[in-house]
PDB file of C-alpha atoms in Angstrom:
ATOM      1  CA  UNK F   1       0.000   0.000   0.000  1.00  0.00           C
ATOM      2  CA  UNK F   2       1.348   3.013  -0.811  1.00  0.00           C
ATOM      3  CA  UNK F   3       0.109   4.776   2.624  1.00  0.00           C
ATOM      4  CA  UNK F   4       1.164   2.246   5.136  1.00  0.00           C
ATOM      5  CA  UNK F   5       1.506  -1.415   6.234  1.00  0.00           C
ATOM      6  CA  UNK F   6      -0.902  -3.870   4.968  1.00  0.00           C
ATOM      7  CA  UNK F   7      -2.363  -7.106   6.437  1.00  0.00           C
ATOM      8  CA  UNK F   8      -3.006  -9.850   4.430  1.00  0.00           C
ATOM      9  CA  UNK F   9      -6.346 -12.365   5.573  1.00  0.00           C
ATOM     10  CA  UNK F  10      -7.682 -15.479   4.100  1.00  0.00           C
ATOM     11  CA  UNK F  11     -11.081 -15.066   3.606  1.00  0.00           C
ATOM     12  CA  UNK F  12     -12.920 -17.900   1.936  1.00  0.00           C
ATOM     13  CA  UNK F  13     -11.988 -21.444  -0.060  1.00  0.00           C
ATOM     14  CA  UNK F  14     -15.023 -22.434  -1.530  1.00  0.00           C
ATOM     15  CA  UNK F  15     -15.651 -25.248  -3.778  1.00  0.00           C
ATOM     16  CA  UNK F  16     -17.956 -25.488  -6.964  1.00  0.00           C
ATOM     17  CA  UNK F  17     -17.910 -28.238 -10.279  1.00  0.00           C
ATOM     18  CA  UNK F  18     -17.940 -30.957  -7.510  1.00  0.00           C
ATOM     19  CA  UNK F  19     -17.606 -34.120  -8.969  1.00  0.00           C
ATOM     20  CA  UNK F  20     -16.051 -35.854  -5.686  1.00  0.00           C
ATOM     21  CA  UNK F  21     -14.135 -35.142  -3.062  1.00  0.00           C
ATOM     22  CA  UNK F  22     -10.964 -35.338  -5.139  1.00  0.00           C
ATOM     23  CA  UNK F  23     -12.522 -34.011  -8.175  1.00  0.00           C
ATOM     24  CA  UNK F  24     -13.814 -30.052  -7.730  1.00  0.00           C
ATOM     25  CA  UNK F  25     -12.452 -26.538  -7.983  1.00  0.00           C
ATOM     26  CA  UNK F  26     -11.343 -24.382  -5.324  1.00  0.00           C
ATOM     27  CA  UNK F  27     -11.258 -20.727  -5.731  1.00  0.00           C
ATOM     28  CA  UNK F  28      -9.746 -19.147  -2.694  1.00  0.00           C
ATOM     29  CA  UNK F  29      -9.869 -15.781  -1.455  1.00  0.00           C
ATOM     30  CA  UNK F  30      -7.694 -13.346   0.044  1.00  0.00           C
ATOM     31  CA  UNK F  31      -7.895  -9.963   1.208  1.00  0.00           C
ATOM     32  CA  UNK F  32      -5.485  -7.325   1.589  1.00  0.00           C
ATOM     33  CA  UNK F  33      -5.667  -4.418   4.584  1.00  0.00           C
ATOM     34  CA  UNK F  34      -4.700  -1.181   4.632  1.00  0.00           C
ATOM     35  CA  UNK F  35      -3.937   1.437   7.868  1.00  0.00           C
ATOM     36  CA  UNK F  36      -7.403   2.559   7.183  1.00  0.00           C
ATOM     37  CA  UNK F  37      -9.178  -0.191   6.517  1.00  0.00           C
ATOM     38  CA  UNK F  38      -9.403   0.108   2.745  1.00  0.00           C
ATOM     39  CA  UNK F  39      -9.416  -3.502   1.480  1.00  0.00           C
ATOM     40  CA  UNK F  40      -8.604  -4.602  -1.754  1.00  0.00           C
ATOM     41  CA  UNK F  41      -9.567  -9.012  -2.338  1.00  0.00           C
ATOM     42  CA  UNK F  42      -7.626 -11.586  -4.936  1.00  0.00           C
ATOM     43  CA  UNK F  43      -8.938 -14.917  -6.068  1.00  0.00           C
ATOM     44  CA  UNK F  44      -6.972 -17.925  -6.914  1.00  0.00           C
ATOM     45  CA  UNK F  45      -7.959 -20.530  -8.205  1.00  0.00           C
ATOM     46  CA  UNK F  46      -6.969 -24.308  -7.663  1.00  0.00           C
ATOM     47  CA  UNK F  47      -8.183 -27.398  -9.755  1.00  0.00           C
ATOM     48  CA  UNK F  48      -8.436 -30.225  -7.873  1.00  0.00           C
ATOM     49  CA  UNK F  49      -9.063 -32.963 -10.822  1.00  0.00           C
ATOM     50  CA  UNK F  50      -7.753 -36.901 -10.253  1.00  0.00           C
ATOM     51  CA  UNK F  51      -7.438 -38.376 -13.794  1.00  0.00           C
ATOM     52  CA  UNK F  52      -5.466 -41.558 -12.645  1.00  0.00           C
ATOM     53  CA  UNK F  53      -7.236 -44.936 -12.496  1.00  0.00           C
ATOM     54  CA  UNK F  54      -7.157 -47.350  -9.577  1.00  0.00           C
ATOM     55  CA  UNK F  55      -4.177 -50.140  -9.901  1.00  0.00           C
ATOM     56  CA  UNK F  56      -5.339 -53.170  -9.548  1.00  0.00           C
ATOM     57  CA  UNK F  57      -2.995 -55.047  -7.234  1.00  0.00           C
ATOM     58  CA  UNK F  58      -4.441 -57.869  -7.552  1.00  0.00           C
ATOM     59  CA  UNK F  59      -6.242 -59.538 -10.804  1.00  0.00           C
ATOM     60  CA  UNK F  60      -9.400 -61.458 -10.612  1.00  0.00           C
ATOM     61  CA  UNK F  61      -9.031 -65.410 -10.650  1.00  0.00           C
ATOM     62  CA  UNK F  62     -10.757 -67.645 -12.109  1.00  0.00           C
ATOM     63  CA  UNK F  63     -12.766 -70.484  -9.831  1.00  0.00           C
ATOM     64  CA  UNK F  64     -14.108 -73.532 -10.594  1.00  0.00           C
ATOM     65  CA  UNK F  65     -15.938 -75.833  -8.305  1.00  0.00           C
ATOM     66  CA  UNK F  66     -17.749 -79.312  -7.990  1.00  0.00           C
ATOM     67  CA  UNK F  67     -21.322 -79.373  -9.370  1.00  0.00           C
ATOM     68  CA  UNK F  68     -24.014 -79.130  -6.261  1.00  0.00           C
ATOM     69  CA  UNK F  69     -26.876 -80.128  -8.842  1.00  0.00           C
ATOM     70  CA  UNK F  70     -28.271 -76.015  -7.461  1.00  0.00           C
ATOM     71  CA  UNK F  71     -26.295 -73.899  -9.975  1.00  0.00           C
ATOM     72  CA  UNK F  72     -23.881 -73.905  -6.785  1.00  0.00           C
ATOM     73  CA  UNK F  73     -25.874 -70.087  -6.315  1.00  0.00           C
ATOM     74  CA  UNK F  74     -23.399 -69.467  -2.990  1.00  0.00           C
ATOM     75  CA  UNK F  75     -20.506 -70.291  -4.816  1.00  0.00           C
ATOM     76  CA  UNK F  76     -20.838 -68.025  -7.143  1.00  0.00           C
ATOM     77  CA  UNK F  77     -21.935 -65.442  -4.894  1.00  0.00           C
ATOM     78  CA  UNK F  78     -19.470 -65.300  -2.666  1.00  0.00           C
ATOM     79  CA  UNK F  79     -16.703 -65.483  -5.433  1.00  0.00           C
ATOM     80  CA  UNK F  80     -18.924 -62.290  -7.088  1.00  0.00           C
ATOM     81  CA  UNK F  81     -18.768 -60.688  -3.511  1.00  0.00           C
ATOM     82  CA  UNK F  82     -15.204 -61.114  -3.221  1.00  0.00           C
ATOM     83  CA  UNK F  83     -14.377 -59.374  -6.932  1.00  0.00           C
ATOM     84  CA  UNK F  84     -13.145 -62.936  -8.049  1.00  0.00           C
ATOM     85  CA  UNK F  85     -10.186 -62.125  -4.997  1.00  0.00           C
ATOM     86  CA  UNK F  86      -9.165 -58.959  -6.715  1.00  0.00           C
ATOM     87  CA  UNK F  87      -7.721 -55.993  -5.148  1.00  0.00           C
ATOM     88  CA  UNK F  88      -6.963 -52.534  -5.760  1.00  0.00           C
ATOM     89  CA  UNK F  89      -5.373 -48.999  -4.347  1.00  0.00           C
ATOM     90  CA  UNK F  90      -5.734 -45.551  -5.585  1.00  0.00           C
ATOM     91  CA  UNK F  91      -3.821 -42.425  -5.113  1.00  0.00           C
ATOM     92  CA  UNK F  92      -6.581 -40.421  -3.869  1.00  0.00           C
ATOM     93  CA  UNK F  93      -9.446 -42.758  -3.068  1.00  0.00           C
ATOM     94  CA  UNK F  94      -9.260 -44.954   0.110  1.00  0.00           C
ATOM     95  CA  UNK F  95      -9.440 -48.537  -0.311  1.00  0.00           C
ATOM     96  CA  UNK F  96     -12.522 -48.807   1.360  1.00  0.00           C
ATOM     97  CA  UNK F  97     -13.856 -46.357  -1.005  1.00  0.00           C
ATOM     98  CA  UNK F  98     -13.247 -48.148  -4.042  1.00  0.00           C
ATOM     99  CA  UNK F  99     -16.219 -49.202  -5.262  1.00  0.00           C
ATOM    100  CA  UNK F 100     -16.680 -52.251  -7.235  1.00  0.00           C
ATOM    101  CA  UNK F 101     -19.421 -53.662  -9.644  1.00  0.00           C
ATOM    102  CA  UNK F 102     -18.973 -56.554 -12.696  1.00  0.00           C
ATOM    103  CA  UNK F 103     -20.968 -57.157 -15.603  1.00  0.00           C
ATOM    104  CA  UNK F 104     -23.006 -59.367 -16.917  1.00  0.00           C
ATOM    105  CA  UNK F 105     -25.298 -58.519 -14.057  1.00  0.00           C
ATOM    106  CA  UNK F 106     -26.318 -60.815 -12.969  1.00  0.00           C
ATOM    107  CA  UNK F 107     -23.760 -62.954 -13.795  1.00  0.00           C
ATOM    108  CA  UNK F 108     -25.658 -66.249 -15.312  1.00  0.00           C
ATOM    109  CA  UNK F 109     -23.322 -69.560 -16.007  1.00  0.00           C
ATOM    110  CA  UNK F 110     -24.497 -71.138 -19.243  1.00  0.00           C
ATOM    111  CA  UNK F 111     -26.191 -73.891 -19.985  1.00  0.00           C
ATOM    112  CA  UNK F 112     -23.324 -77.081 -20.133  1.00  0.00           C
ATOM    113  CA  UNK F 113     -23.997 -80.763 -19.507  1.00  0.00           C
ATOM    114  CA  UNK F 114     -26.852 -81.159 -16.381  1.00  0.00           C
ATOM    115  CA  UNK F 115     -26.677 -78.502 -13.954  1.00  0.00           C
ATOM    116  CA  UNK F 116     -22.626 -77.425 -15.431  1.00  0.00           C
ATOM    117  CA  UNK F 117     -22.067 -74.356 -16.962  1.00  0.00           C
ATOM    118  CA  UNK F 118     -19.673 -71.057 -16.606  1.00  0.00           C
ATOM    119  CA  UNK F 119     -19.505 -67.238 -16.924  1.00  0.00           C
ATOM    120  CA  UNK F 120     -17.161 -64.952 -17.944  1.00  0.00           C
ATOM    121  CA  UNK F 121     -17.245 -61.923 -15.253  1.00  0.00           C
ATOM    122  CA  UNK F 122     -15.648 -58.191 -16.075  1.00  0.00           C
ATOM    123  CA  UNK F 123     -15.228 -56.603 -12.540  1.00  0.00           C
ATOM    124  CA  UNK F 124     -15.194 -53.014 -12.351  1.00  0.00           C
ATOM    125  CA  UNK F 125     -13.047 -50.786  -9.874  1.00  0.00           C
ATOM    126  CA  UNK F 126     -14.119 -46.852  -9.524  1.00  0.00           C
ATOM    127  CA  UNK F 127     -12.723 -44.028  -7.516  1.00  0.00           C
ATOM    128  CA  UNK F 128     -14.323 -41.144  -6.246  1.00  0.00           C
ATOM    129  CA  UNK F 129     -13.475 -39.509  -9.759  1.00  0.00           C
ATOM    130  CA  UNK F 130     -15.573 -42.097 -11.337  1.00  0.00           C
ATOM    131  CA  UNK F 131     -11.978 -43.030 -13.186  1.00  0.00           C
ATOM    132  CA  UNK F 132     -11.975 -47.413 -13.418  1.00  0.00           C
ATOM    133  CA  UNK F 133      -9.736 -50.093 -14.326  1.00  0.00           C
ATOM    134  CA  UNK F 134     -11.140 -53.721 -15.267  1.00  0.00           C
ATOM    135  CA  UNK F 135     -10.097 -57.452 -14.513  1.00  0.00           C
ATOM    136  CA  UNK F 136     -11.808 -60.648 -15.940  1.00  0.00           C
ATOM    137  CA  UNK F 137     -12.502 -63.909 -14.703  1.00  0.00           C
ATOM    138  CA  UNK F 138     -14.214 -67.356 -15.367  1.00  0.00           C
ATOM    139  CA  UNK F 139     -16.547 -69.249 -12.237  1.00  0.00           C
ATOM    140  CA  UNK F 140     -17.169 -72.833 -13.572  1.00  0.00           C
ATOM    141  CA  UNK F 141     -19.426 -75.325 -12.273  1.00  0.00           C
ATOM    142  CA  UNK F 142     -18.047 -78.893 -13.173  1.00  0.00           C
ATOM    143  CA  UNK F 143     -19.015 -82.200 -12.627  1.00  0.00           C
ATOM    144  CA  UNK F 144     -16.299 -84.921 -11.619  1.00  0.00           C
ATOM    145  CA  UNK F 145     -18.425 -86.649  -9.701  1.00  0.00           C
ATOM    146  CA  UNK F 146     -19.836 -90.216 -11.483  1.00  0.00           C
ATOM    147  CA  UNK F 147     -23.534 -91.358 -10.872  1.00  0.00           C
ATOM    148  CA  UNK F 148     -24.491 -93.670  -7.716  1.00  0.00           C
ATOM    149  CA  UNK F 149     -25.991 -97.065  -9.003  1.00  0.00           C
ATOM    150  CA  UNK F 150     -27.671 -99.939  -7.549  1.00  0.00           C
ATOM    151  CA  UNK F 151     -28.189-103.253  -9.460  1.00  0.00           C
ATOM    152  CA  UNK F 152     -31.251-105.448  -8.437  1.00  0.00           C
ATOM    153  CA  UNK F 153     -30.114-108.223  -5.990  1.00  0.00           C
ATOM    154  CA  UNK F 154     -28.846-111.374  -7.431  1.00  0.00           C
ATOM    155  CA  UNK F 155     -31.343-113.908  -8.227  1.00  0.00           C
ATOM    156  CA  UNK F 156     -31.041-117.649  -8.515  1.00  0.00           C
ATOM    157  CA  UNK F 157     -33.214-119.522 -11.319  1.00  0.00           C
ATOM    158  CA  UNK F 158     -33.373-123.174 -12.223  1.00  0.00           C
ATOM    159  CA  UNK F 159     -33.569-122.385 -16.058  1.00  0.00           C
ATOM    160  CA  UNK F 160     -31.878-119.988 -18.969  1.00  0.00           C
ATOM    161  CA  UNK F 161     -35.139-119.554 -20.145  1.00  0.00           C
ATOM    162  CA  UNK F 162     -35.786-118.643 -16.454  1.00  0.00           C
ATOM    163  CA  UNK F 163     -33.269-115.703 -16.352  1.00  0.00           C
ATOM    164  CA  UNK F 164     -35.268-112.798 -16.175  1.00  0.00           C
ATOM    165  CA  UNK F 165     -35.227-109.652 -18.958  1.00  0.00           C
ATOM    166  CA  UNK F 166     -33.384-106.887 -18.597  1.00  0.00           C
ATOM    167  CA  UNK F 167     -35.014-104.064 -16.923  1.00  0.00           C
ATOM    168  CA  UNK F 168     -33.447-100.891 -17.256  1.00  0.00           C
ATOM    169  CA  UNK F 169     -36.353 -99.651 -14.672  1.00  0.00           C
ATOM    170  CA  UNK F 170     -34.900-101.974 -11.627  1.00  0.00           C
ATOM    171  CA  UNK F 171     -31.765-100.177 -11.427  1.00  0.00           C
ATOM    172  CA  UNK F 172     -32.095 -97.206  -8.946  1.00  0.00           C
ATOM    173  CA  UNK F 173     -29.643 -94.785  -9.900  1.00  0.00           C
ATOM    174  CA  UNK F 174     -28.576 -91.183  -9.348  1.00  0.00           C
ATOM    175  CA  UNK F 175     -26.575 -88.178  -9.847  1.00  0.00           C
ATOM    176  CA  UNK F 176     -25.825 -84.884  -7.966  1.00  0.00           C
ATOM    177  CA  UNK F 177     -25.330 -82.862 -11.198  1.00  0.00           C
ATOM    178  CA  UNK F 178     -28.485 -84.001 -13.233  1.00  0.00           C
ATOM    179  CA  UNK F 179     -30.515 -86.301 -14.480  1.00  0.00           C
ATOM    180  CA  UNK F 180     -29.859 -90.325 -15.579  1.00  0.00           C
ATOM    181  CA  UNK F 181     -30.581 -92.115 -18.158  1.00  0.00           C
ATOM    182  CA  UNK F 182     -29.411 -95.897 -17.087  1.00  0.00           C
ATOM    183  CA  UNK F 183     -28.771 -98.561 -20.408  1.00  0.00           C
ATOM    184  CA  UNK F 184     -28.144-101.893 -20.402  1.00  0.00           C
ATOM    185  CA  UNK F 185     -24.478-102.506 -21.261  1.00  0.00           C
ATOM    186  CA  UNK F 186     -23.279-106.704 -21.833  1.00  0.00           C
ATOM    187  CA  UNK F 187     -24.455-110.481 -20.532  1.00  0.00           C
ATOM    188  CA  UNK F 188     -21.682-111.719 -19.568  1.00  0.00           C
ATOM    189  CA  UNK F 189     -21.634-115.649 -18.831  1.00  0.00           C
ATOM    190  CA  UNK F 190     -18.958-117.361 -16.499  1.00  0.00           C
ATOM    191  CA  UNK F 191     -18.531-120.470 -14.462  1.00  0.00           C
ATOM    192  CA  UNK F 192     -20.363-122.166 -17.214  1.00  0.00           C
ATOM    193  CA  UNK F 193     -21.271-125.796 -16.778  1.00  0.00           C
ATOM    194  CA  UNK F 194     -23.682-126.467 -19.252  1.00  0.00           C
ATOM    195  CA  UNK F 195     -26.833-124.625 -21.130  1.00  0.00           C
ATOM    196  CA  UNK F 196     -28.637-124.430 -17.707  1.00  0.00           C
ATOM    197  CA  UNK F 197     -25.727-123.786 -15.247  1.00  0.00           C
ATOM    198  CA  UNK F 198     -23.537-120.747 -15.414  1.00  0.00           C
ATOM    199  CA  UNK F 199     -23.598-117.421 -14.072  1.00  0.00           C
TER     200      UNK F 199
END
């Protein structure tokens, strides 16, 4: 001042064009004092503006487990809860803040053999800039698992033109993973004696 001392005060930040709380702009003022009170004010402005992505740390993995014969629906949720294990930081957004989604939603396995099938999940990491990075992954539902089966109890006849048809409809059988369709595979004779006496 060209009459005396001044004193220079911050006034005011205040924030407009919020996006998020890393993404807005500041303008700050400040205001300058004279010996008699004559005050002049200055504005600067700051950009706060995060343009980086998350890094994901960690990549999605791919899971595959044994057919429950239910689409294995907690399976797959818990391995859709957990981003397919993935993990990420940013430089301005918390972890905890990271938000995560994944497409398809919802995430349906196709249609394979019985109640089998997989999906191909794209999981999506945001910060509070709305800036993302991706990671995909594959949940399978597979079936090792071979059907239960229970033959008819042995029978004893005195004739061959005793032993009894086959009956695809006395074998009980089951699977986890699906339906069964049970076929008659060989007669196999042994310990043969004659026409009438052989297993």
């Amino acid at each position: 001042d060209q009459c005396g001392t001044v004193i220079v005060t911050h006034v005011s930040d205040v924030k407009s064009n919020i996006v998020g709380p890393n993404c807005y702009t500041l303008t700050r003022t400040y205001r300058a004092t004279d010996e008699c009170n004559l005050t002049s004010d200055c504005q600067q402005i700051i950009t706060v503006n995060d343009d980086t992505k998350p890094v994901i740390n960690v990549a999605a993995s791919n899971k595959t487990v044994e057919c429950d014969g239910a689409g294995n629906v907690q399976d797959l949720a818990n391995w859709l809860t957990d981003n397919g294990g993935a993990r990420a930081t940013d430089n301005c957004t918390a972890e905890n803040n990271l938000v995560w989604t994944y497409s398809p939603n919802p995430a349906v396995l196709s249609d394979l053999c019985g109640a089998t099938g997989a999906v191909t999940v794209t999981f999506r990491v945001t910060d509070e800039c709305f800036n993302y990075s991706e990671t995909t992954a594959t949940f399978t539902v597979e079936d090792t698992t071979p059907p239960d089966i229970t033959c008819p109890a042995p029978v004893t006849v005195q004739c061959a033109v005793d032993v009894p048809p086959v009956n695809t409809a006395s074998v009980i059988a089951s699977d986890q993973c699906g339906t069964v369709i049970v076929t008659h595979v060989s007669d196999v004779k042994s310990n043969i004696v004659g026409p009438n006496c052989y297993t």
